mmCIF file of C-alpha atoms in Angstrom:
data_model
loop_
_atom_site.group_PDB
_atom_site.id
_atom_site.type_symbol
_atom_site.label_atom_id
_atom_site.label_comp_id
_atom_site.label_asym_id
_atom_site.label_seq_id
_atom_site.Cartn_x
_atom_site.Cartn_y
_atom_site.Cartn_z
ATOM 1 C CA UNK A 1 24.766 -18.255 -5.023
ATOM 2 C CA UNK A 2 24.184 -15.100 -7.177
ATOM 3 C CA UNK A 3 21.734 -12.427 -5.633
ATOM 4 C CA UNK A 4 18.927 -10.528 -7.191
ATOM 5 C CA UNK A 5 18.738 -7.177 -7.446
ATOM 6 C CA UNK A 6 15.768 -4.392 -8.182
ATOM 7 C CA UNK A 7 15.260 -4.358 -11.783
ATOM 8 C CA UNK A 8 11.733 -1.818 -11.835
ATOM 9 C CA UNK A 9 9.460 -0.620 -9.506
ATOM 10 C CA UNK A 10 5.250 -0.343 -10.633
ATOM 11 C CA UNK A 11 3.758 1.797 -8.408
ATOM 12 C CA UNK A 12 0.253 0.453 -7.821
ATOM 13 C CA UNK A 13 -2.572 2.921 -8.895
ATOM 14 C CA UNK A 14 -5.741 3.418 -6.928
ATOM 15 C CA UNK A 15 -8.669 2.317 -8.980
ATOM 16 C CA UNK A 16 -12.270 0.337 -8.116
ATOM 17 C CA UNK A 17 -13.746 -2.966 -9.942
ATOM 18 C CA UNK A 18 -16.517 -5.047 -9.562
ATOM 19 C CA UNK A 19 -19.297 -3.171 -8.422
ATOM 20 C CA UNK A 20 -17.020 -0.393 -6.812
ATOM 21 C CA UNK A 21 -14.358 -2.303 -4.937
ATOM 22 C CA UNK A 22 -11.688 0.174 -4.336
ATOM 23 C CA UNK A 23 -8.329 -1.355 -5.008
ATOM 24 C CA UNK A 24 -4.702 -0.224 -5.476
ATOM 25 C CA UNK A 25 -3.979 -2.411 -9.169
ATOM 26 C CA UNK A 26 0.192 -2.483 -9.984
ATOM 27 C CA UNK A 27 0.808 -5.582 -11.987
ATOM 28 C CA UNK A 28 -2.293 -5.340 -14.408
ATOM 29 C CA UNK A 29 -3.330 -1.491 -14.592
ATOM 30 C CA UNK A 30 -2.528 -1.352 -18.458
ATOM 31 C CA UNK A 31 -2.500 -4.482 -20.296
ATOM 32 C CA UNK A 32 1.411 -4.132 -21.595
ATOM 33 C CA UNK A 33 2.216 -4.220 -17.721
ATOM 34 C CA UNK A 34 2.192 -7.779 -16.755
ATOM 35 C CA UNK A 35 4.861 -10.056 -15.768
ATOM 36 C CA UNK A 36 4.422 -13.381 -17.257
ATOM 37 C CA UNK A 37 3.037 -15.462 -16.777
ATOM 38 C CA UNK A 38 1.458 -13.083 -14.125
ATOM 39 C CA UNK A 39 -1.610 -10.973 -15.268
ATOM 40 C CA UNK A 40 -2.775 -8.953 -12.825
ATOM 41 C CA UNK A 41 -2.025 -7.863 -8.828
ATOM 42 C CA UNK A 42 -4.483 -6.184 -6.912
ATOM 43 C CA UNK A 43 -4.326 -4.747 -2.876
ATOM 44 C CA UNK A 44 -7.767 -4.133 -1.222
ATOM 45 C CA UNK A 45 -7.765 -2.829 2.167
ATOM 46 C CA UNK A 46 -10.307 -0.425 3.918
ATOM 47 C CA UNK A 47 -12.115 0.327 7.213
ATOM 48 C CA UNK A 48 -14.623 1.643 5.561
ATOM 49 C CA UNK A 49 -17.522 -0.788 4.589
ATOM 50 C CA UNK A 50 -18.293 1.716 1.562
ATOM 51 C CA UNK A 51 -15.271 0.827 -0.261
ATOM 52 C CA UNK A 52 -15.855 -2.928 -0.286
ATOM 53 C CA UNK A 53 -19.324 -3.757 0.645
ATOM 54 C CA UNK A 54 -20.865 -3.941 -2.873
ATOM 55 C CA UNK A 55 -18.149 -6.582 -3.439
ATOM 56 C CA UNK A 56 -17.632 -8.338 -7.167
ATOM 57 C CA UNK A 57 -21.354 -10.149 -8.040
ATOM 58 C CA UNK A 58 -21.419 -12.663 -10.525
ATOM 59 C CA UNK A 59 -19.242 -12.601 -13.820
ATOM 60 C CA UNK A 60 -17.090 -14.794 -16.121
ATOM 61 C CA UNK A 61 -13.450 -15.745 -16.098
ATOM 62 C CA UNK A 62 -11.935 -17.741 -19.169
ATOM 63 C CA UNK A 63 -8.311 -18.801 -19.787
ATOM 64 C CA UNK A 64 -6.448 -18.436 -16.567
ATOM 65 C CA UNK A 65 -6.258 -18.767 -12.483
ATOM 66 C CA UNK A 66 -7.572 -16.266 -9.625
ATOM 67 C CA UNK A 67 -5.449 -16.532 -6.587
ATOM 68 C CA UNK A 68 -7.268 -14.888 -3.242
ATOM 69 C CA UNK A 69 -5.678 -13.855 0.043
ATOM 70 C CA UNK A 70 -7.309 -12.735 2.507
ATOM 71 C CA UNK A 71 -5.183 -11.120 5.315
ATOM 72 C CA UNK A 72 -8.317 -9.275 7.261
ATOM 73 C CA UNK A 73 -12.405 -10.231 6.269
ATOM 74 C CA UNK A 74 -14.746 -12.308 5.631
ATOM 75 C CA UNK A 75 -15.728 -12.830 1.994
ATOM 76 C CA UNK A 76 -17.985 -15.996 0.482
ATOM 77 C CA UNK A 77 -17.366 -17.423 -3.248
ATOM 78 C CA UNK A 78 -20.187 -19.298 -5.096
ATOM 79 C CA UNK A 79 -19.885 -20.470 -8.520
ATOM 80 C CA UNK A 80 -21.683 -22.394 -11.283
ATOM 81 C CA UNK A 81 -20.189 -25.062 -10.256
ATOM 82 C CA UNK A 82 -22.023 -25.321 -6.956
ATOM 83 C CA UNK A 83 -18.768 -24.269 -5.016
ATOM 84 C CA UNK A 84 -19.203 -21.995 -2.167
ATOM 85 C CA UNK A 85 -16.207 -21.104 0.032
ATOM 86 C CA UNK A 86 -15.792 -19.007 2.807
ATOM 87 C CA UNK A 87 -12.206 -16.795 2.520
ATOM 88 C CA UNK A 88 -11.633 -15.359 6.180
ATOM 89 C CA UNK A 89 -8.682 -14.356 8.070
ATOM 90 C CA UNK A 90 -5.183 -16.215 6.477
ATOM 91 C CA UNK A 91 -7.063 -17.898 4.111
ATOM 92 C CA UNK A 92 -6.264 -18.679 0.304
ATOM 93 C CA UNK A 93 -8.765 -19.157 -2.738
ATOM 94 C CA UNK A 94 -7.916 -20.609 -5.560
ATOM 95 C CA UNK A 95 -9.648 -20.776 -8.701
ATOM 96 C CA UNK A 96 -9.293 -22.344 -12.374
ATOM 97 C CA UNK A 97 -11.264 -20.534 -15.184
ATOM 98 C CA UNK A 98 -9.848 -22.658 -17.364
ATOM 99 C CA UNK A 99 -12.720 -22.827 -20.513
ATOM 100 C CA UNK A 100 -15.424 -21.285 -17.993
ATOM 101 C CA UNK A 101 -16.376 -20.499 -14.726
ATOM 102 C CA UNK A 102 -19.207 -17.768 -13.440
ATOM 103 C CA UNK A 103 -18.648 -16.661 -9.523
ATOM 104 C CA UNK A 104 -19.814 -14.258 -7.734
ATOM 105 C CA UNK A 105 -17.215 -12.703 -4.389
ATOM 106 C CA UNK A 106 -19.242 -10.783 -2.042
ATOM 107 C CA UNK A 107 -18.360 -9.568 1.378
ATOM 108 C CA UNK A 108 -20.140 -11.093 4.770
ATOM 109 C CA UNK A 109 -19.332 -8.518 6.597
ATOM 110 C CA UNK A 110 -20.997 -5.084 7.206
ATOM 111 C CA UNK A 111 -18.572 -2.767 9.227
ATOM 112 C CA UNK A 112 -14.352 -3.369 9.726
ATOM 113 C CA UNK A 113 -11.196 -3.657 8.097
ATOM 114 C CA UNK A 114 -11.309 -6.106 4.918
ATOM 115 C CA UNK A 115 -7.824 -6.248 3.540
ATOM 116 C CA UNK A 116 -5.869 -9.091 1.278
ATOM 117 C CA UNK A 117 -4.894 -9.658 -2.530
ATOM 118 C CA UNK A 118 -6.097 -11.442 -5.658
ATOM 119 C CA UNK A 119 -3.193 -12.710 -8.289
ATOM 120 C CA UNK A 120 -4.206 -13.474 -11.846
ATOM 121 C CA UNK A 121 -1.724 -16.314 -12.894
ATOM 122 C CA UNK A 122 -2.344 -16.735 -16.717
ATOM 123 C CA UNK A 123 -2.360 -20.837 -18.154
ATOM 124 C CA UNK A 124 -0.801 -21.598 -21.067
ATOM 125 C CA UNK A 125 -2.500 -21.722 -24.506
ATOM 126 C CA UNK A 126 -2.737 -26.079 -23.376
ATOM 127 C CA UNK A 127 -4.421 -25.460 -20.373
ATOM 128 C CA UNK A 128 -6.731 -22.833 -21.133
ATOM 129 C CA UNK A 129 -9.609 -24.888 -21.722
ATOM 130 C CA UNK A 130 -9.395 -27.238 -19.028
ATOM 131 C CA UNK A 131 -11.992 -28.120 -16.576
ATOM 132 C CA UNK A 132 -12.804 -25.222 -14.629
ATOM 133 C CA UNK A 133 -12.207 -25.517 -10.549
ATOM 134 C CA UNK A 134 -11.614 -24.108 -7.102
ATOM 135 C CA UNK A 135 -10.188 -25.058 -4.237
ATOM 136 C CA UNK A 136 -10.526 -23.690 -0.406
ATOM 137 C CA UNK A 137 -7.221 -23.213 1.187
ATOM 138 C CA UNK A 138 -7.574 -23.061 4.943
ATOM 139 C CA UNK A 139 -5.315 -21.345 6.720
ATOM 140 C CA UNK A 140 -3.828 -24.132 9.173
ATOM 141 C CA UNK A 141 -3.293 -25.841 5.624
ATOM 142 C CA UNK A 142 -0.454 -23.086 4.719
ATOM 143 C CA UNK A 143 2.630 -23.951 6.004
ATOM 144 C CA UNK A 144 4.596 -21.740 7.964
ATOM 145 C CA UNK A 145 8.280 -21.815 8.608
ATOM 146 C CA UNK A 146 9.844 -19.902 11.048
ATOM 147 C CA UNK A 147 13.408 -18.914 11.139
ATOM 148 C CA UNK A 148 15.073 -16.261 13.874
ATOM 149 C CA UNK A 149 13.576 -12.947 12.807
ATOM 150 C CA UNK A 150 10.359 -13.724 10.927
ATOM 151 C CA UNK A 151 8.455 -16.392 9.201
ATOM 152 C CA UNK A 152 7.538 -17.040 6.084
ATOM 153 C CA UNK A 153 3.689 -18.578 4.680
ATOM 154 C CA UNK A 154 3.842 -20.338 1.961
ATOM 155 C CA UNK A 155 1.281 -20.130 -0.242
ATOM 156 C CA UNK A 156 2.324 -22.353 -3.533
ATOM 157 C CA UNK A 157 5.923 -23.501 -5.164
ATOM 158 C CA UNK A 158 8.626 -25.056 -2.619
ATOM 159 C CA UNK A 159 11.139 -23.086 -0.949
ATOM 160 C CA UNK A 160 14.282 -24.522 0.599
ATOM 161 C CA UNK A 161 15.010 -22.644 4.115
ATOM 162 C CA UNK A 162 17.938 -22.982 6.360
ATOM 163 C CA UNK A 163 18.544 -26.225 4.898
ATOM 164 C CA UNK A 164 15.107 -26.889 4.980
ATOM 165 C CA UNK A 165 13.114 -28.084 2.479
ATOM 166 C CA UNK A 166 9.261 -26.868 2.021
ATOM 167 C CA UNK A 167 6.166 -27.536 -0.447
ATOM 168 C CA UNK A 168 3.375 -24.578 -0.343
ATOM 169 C CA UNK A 169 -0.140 -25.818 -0.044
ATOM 170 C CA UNK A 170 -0.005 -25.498 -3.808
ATOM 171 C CA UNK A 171 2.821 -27.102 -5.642
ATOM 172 C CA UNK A 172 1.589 -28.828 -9.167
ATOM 173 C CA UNK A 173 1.126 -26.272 -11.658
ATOM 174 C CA UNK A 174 3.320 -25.906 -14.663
ATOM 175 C CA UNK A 175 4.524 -22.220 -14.331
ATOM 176 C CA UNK A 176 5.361 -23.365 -10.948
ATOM 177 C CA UNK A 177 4.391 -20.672 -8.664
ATOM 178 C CA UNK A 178 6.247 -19.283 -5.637
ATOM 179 C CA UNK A 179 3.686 -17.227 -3.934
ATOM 180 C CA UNK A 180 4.912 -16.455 -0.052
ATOM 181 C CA UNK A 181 4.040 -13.745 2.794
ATOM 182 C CA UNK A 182 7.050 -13.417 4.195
ATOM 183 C CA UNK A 183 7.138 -11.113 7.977
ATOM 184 C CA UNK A 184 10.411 -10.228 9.353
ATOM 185 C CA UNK A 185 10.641 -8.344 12.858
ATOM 186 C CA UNK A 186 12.891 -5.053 13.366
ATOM 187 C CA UNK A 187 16.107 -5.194 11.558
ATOM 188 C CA UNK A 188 15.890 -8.776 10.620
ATOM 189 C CA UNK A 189 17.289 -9.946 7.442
ATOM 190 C CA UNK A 190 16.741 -13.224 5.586
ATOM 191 C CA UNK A 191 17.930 -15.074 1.832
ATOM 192 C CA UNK A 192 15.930 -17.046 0.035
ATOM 193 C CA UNK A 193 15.713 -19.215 -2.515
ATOM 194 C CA UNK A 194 13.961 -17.845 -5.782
ATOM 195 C CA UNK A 195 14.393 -20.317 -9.171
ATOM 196 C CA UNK A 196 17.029 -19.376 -11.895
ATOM 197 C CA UNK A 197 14.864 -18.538 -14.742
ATOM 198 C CA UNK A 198 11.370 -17.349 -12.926
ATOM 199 C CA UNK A 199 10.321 -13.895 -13.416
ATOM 200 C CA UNK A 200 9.777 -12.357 -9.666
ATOM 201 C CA UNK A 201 8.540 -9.454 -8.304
ATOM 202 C CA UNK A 202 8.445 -8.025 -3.845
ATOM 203 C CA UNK A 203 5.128 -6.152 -2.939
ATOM 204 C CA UNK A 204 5.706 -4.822 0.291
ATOM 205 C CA UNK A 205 2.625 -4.172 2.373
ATOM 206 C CA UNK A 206 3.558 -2.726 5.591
ATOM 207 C CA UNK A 207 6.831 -1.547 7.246
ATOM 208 C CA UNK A 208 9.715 -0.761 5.368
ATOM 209 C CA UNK A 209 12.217 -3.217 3.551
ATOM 210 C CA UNK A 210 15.243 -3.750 1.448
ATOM 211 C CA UNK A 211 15.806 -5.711 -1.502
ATOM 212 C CA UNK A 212 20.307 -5.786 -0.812
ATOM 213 C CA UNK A 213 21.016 -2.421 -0.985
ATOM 214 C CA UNK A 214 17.958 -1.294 -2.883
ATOM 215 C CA UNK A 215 14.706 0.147 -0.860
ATOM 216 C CA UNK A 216 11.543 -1.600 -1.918
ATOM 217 C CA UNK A 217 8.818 1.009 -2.177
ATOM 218 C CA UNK A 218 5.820 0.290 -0.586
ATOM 219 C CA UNK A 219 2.389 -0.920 -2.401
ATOM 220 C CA UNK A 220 4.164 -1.134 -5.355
ATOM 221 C CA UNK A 221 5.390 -4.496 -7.969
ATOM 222 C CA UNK A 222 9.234 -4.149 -7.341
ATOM 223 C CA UNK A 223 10.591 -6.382 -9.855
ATOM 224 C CA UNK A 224 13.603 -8.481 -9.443
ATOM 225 C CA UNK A 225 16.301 -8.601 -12.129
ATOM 226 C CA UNK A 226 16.511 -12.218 -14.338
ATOM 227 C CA UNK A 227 19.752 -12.932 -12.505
ATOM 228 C CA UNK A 228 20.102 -14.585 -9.955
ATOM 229 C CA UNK A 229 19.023 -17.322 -7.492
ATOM 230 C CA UNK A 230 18.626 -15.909 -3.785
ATOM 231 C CA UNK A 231 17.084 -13.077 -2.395
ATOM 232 C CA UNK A 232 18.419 -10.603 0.328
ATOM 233 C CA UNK A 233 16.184 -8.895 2.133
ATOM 234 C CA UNK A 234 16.462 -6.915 5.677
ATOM 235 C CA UNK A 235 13.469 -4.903 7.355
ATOM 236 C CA UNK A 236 13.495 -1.578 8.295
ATOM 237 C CA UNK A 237 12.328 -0.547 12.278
ATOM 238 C CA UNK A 238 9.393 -1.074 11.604
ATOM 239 C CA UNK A 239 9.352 -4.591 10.399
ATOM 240 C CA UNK A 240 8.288 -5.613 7.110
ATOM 241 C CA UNK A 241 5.596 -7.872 5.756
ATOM 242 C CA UNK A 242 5.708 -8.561 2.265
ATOM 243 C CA UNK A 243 4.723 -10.672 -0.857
ATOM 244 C CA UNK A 244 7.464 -12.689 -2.957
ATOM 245 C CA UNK A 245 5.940 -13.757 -6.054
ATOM 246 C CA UNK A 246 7.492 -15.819 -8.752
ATOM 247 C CA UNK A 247 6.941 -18.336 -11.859
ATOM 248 C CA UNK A 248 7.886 -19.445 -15.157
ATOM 249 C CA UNK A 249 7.105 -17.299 -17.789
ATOM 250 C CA UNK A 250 4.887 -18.837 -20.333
ATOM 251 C CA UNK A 251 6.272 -17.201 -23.352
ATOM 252 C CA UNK A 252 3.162 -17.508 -25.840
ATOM 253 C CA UNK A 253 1.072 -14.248 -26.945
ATOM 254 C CA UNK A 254 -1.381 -12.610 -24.587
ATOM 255 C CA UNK A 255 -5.020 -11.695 -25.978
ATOM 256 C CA UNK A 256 -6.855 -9.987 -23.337
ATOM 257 C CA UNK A 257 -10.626 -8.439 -22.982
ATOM 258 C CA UNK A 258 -11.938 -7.540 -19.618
ATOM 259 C CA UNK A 259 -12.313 -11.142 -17.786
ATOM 260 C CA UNK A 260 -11.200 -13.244 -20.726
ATOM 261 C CA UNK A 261 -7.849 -13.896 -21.668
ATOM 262 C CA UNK A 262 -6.627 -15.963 -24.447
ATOM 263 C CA UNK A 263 -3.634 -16.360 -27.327
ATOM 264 C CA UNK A 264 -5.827 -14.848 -29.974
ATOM 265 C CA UNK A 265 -8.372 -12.410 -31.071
ATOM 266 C CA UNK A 266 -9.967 -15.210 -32.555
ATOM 267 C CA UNK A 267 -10.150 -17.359 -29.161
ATOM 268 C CA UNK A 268 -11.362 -14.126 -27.434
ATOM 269 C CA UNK A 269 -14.322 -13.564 -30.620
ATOM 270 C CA UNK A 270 -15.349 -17.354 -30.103
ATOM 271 C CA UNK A 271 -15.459 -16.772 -26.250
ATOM 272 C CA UNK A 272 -17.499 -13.826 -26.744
ATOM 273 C CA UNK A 273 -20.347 -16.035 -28.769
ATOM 274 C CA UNK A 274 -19.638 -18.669 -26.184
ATOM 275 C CA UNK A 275 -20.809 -16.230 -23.300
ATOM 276 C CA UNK A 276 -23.413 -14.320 -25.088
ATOM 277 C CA UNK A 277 -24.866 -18.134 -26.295
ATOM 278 C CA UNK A 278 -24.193 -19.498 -22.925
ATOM 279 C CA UNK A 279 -21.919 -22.252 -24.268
ATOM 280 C CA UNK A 280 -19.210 -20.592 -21.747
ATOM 281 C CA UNK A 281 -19.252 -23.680 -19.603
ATOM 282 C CA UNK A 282 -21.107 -25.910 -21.296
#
């Protein structure tokens, strides 16, 4: 067993998208920050209905995955597709551009705290024009395992715990995913597993936590070193709740414009004529 330790810490930057969601954007905020095959990491969270209620109305995605969780709220998805889901409290959304998708995420909820994540996961340059899809991820369809001191959800990937092992809700995509919330009470520590080989990052989201010996700075991508297959982590007095998320890096060429993102400038030209000739998901 060989531990991780704190490689770099991305502070997440406050900025708004859609039609003025105010975020806090770490993975993501300048296209040379990424960690593949991870895109993009964005916190929302607000009391005040101003800085969410416009939400994100309809747009495009091409070439890779949205990954929703909502911790506090009530938002509803719609697509071309004819999906419509409902993302409240716990729940997960996850959705393939693939070669085309248009979806609209707007809130259903006028007043109170509306507070969770989207991950972009990239696909590789084989999958990118796959059928597009979404699936609905209730929250009694997350497993949770709990261990003395905290618990941990697990969204996607498996995870082998106290001798125990575990499959996320997700488990069949090729980067294979770890994406887990994992809560740990006052002073409680915990190891887990995280795969030799995955890149990995810790976004703590409340309390305080540490990565070994290393603090992990909150509402920020702390990423892990490439050595390593176990995780140490201990929580502060506070607690901590945080977000362990890992995969296998894809290792092809990123071409990125706005909600498009591709292995080429030419892939990202012919989706541009695509959209613009509505051939997106045709």
């Amino acid at each position: 067993m060989t531990l991780r330790s704190l490689k770099q810490i991305i502070p997440a930057l406050e900025t708004s998208d859609g039609a003025g969601v105010r975020i806090k954007r770490s993975i993501g905020q300048q296209q040379n920050i990424r960690l593949d095959p991870f895109l993009m990491l964005d916190e929302f969270g607000s009391a005040e209905a101003a800085d969410y209620i416009a939400g994100f109305p309809s747009h495009p995605h091409r070439g890779f995955e949205t990954v929703t969780y909502m911790i506090e709220g009530h938002m509803l998805h719609e697509d071309h597709l004819g999906n419509r889901g409902d993302l409240r409290n716990g729940g997960v959304q996850w959705m393939t551009a693939g070669r085309g998708i248009i979806h609209s995420e707007m809130p259903q909820q006028e007043e109170g705290v509306m507070r969770g994540f989207q991950l972009w996961l990239n696909l590789p340059a084989a999958e990118k024009m796959t059928e597009a899809g979404y699936r609905d991820i209730q929250p009694e369809e997350i497993p949770e395992i709990v261990f003395e001191g905290g618990k941990v959800k697990l969204i996607a990937g498996t995870m082998e715990i106290e001798g125990q092992f575990h499959e996320g809700s997700v488990a069949d995509r090729s980067t294979q995913p770890i994406y887990a919330d994992i809560h740990l009470e006052s002073g409680a520590s915990v190891t887990l597993p995280v795969p030799e080989g995955h890149n990995a990052m810790l976004y703590l989201y409340e309390g305080t936590a540490s990565l070994a010996d290393s603090a992990l700075q909150r509402s920020a991508a702390n990423i892990l070193g490439d050595n390593g297959d176990r995780i140490a982590l201990t929580a502060g007095e506070s607690g901590a709740r945080l977000l362990l998320i890992a995969g296998k890096p894809i290792g092809e060429p990123v071409v990125q414009y706005g909600p498009f993102v591709m292995n080429t400038r030419e892939e990202i030209e012919q989706t541009l004529r695509d959209y613009r000739d509505g051939r997106l998901t045709a």
